[in-house]
mmCIF file of N, CA and C in Angstrom:
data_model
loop_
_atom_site.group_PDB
_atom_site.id
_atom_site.type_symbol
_atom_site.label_atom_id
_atom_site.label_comp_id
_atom_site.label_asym_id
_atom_site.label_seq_id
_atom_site.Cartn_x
_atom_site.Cartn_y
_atom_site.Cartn_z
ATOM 1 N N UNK Q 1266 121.751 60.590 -4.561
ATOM 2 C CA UNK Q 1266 121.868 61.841 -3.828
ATOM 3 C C UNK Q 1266 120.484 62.269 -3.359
ATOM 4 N N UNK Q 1267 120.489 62.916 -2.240
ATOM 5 C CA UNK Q 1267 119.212 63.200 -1.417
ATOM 6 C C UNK Q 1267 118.247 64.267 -2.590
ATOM 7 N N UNK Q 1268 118.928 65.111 -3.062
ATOM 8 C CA UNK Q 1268 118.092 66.533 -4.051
ATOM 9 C C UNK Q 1268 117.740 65.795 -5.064
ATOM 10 N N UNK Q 1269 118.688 64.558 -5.572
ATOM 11 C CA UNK Q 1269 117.929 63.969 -6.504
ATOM 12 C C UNK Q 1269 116.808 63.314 -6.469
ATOM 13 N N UNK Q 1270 116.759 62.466 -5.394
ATOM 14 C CA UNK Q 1270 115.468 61.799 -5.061
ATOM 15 C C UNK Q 1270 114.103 63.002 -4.369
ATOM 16 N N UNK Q 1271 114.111 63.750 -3.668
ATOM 17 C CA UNK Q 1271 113.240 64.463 -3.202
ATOM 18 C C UNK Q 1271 112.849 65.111 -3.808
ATOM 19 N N UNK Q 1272 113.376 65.735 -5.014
ATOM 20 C CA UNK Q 1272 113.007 66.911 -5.615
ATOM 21 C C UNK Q 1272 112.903 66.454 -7.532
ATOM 22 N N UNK Q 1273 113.406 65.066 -7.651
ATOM 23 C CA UNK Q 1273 113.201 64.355 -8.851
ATOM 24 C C UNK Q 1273 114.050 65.228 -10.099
ATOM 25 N N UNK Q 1274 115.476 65.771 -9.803
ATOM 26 C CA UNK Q 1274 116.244 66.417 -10.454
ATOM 27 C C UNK Q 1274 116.838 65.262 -11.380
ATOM 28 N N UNK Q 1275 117.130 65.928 -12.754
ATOM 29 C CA UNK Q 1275 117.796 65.280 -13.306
ATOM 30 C C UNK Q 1275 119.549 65.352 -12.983
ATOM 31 N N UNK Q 1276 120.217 64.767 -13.863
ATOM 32 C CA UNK Q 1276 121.736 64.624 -13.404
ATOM 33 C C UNK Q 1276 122.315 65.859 -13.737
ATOM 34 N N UNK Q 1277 121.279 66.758 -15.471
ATOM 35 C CA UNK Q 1277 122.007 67.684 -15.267
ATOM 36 C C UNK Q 1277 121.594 68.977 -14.475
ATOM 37 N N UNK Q 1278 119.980 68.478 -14.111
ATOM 38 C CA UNK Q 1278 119.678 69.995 -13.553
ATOM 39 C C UNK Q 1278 120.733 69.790 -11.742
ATOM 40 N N UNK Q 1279 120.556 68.416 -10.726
ATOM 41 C CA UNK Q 1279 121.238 68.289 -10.263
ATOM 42 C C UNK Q 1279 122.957 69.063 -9.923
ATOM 43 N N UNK Q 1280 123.579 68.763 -11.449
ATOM 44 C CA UNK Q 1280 124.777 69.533 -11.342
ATOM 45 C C UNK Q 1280 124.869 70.647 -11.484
ATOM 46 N N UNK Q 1281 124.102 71.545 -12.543
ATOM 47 C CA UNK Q 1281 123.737 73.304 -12.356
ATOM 48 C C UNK Q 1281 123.602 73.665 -11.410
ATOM 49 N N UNK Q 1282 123.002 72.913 -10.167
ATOM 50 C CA UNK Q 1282 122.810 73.295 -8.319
ATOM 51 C C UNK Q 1282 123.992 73.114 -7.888
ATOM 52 N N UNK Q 1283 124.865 72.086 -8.337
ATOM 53 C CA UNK Q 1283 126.418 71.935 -7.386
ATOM 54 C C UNK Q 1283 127.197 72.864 -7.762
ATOM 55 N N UNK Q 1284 126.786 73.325 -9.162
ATOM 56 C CA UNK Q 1284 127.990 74.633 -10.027
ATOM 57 C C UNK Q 1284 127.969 75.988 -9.196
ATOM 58 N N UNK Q 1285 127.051 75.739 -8.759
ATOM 59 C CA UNK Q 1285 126.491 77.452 -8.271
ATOM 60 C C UNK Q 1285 126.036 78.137 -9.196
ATOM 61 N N UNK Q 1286 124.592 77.561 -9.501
ATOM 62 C CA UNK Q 1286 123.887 78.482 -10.261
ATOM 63 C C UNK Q 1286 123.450 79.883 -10.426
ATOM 64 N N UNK Q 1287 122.554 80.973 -10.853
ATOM 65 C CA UNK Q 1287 122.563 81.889 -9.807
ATOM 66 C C UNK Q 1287 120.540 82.457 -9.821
ATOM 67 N N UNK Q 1288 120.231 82.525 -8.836
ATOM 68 C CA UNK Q 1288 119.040 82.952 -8.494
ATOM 69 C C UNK Q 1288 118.320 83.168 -9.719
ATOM 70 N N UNK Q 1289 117.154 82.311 -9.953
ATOM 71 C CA UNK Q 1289 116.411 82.591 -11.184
ATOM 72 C C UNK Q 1289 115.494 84.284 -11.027
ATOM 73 N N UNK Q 1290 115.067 84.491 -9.726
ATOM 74 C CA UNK Q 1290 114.825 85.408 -9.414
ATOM 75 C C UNK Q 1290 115.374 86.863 -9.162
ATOM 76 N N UNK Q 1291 116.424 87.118 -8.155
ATOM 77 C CA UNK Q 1291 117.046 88.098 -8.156
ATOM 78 C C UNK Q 1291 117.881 88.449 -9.012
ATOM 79 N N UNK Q 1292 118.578 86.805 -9.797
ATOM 80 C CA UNK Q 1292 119.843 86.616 -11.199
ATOM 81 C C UNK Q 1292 120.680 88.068 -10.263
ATOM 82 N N UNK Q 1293 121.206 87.451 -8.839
ATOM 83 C CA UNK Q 1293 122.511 88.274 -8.538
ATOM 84 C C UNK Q 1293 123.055 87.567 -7.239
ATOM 85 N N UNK Q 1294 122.088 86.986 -6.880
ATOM 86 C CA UNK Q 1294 122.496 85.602 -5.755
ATOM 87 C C UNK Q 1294 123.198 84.176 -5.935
ATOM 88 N N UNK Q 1295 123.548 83.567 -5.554
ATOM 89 C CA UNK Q 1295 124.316 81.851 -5.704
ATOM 90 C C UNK Q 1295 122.594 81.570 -4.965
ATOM 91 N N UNK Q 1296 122.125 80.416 -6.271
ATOM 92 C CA UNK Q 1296 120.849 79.815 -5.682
ATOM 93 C C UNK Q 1296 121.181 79.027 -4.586
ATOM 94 N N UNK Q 1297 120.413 78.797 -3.299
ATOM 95 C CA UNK Q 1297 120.964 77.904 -2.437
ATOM 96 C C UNK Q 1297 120.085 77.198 -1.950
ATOM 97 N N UNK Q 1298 118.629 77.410 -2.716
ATOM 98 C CA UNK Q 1298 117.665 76.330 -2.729
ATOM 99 C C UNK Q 1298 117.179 75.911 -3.656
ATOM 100 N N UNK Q 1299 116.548 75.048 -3.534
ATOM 101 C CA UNK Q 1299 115.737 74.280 -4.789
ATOM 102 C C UNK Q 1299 113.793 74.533 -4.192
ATOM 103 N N UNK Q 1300 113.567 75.673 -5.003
ATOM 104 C CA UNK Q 1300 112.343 76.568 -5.152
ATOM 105 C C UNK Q 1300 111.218 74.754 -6.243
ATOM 106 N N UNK Q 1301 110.426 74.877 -5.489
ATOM 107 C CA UNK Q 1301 109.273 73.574 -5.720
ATOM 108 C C UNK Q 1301 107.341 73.601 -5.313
ATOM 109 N N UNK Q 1302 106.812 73.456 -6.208
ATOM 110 C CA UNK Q 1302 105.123 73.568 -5.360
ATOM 111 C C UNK Q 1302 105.268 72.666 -4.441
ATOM 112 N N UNK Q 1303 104.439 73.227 -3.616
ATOM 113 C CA UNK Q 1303 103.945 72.572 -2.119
ATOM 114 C C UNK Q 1303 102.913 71.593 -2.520
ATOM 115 N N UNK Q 1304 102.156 72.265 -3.970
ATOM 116 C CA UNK Q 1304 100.941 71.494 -3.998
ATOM 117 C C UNK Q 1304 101.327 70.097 -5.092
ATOM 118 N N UNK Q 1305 101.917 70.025 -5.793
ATOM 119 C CA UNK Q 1305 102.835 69.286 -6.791
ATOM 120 C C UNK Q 1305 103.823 68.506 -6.605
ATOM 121 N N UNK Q 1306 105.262 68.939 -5.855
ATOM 122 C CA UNK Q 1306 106.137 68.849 -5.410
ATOM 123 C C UNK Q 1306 106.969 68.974 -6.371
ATOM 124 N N UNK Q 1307 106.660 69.556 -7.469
ATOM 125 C CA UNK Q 1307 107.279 69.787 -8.977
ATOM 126 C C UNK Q 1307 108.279 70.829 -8.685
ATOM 127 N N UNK Q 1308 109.827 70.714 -9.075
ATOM 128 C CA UNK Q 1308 110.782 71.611 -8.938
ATOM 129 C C UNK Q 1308 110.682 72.297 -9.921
ATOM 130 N N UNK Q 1309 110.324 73.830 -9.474
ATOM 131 C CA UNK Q 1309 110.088 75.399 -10.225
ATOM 132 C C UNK Q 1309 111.818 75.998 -10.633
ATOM 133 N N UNK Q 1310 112.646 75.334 -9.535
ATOM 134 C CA UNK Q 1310 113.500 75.937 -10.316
ATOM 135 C C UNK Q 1310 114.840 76.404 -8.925
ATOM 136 N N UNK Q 1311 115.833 77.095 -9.116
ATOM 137 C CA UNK Q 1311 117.088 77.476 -7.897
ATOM 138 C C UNK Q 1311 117.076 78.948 -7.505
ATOM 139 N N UNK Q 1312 116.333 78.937 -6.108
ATOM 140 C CA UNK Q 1312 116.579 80.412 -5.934
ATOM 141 C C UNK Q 1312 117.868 80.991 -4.788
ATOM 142 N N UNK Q 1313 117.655 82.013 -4.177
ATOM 143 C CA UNK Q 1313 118.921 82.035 -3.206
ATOM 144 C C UNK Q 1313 117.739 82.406 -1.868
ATOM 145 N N UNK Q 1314 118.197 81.906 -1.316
ATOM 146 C CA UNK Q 1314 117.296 82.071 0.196
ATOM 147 C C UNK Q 1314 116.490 82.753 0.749
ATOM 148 N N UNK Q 1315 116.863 84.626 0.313
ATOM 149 C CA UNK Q 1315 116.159 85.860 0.259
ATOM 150 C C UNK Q 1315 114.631 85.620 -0.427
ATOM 151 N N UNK Q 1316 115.170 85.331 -1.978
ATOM 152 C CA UNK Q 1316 113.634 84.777 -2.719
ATOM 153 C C UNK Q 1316 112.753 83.777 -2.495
ATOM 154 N N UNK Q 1317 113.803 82.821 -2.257
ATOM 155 C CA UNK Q 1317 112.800 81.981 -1.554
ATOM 156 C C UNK Q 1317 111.941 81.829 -0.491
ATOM 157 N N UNK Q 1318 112.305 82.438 0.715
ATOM 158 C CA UNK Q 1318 111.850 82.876 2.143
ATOM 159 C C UNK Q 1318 110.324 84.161 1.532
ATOM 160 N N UNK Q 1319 110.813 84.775 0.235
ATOM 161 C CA UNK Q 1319 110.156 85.997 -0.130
ATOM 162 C C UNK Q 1319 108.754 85.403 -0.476
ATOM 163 N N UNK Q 1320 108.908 84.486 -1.175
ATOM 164 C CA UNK Q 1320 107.825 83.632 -2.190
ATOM 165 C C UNK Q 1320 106.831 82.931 -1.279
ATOM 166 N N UNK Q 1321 107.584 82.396 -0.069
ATOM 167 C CA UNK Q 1321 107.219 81.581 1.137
ATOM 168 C C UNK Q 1321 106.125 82.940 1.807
ATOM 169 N N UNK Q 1322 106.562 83.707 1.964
ATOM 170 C CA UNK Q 1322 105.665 84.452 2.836
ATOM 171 C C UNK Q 1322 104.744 85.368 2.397
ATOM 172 N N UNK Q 1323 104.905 85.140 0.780
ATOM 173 C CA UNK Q 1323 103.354 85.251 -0.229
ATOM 174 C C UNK Q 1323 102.527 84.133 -0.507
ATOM 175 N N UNK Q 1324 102.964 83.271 0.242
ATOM 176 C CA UNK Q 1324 102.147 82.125 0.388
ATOM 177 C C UNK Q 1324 102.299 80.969 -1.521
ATOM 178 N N UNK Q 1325 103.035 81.412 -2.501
ATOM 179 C CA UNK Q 1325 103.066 81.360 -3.296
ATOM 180 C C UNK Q 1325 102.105 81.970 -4.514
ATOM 181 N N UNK Q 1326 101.097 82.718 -3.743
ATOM 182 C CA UNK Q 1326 100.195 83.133 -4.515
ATOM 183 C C UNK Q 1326 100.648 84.430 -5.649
ATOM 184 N N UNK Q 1327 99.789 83.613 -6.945
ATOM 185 C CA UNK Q 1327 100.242 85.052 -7.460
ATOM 186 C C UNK Q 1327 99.638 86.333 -7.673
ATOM 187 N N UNK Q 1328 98.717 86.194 -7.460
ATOM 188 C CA UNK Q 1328 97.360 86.925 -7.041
ATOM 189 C C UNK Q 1328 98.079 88.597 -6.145
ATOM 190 N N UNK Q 1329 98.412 87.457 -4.676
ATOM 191 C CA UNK Q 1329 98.855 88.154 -3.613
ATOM 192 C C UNK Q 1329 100.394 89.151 -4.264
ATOM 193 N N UNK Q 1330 101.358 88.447 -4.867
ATOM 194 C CA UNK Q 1330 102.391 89.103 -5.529
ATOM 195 C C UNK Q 1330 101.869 90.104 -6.463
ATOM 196 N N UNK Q 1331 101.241 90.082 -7.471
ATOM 197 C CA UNK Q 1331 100.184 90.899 -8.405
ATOM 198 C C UNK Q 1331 100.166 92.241 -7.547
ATOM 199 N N UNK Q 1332 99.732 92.053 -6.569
ATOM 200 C CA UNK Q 1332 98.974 92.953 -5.593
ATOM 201 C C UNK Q 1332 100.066 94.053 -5.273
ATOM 202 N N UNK Q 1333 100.760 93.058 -5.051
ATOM 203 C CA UNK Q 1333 102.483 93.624 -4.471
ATOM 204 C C UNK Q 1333 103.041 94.788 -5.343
ATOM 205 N N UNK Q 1334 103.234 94.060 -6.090
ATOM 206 C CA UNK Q 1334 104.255 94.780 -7.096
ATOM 207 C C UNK Q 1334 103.350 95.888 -8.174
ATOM 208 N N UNK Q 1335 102.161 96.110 -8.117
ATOM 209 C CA UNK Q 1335 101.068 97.320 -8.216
ATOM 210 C C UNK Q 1335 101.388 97.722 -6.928
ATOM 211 N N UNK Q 1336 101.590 97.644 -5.593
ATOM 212 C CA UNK Q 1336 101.939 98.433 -4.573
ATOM 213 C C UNK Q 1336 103.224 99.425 -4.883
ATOM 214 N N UNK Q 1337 104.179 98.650 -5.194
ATOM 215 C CA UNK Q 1337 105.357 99.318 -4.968
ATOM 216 C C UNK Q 1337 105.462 99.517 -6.693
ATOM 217 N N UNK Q 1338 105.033 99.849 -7.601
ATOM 218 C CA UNK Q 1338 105.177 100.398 -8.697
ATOM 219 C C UNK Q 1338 104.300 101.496 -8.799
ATOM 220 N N UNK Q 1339 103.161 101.762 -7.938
ATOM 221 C CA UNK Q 1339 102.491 102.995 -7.986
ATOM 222 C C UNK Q 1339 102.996 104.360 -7.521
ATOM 223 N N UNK Q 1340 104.120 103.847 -6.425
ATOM 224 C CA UNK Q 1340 105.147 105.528 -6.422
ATOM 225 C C UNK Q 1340 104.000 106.714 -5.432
ATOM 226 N N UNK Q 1341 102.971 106.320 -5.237
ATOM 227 C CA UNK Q 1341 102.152 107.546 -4.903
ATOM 228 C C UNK Q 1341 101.711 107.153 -3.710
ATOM 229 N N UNK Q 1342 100.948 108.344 -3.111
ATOM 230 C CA UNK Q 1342 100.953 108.075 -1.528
ATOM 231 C C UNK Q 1342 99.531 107.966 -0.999
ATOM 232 N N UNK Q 1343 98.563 108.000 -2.689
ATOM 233 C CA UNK Q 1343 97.352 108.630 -2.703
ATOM 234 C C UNK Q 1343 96.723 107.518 -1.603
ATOM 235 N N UNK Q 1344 96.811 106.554 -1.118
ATOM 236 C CA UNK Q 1344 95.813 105.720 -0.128
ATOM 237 C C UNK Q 1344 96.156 106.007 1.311
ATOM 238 N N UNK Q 1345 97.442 106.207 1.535
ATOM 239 C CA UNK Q 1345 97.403 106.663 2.969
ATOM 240 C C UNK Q 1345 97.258 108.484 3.055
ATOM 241 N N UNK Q 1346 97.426 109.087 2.096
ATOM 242 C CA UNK Q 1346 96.730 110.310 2.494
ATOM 243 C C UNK Q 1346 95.214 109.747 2.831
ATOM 244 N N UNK Q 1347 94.472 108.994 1.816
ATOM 245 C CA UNK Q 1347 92.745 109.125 1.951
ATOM 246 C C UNK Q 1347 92.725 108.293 3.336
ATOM 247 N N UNK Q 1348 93.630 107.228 4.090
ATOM 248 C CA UNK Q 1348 93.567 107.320 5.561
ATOM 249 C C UNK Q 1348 93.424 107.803 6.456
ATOM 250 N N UNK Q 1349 94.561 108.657 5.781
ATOM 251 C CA UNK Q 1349 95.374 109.875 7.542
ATOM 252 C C UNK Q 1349 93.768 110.954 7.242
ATOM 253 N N UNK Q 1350 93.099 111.178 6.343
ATOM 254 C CA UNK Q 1350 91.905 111.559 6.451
ATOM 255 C C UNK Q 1350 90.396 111.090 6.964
ATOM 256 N N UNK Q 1351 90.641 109.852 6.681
ATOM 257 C CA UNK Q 1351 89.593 109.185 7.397
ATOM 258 C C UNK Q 1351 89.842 109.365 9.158
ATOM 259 N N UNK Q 1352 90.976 109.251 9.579
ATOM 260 C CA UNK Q 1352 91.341 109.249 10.718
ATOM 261 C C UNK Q 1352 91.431 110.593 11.486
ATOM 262 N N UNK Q 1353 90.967 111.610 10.801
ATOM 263 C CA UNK Q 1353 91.299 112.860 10.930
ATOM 264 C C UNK Q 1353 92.527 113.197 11.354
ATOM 265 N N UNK Q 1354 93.592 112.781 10.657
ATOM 266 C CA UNK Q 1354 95.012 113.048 10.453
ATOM 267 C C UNK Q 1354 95.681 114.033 9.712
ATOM 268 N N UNK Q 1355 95.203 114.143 8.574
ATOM 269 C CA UNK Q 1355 95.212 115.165 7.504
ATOM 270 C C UNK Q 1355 95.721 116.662 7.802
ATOM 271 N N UNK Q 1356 96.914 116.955 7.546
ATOM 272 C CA UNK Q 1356 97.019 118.297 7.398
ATOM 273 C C UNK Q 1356 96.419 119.121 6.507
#
């Protein structure tokens, strides 16, 4: 089978992908890829397309994700107020 050879799956990780596994990431999706380093080619694991496309356009970095998710867990608005001030925006 093609996923077996490209991606060096075993027979049973192989069949957990035909079962419809579900997104190691979101765990609320049917994985519908097989998530792998670019730099390795080592299979990381089954995500569903959303995550995967997500991961893709963090370049895989985790650095860059790090960054992320301190973005959207800080809740506060304190950097674009100190913008809209730099810009003399500021009410």
């Amino acid at each position: 089978m093609r996923l077996s050879n490209t991606y060096g799956l075993t027979d049973e990780q192989l069949g957990a992908y035909q079962a419809g596994v579900i997104c190691h990431l979101c765990q609320s999706r049917k994985a519908t890829e097989v998530d792998h380093c670019h730099e390795t080619g080592k299979t990381r694991g089954f995500l569903c397309r959303n995550c995967n496309v997500g991961l893709g356009y963090f370049k895989d970095d985790p650095e860059h994700l790090a960054r992320a998710i301190h973005y959207l867990q800080r809740g506060d608005t304190t950097r674009m107020r100190e913008i809209q001030t730099q810009l003399g925006l500021a009410a």
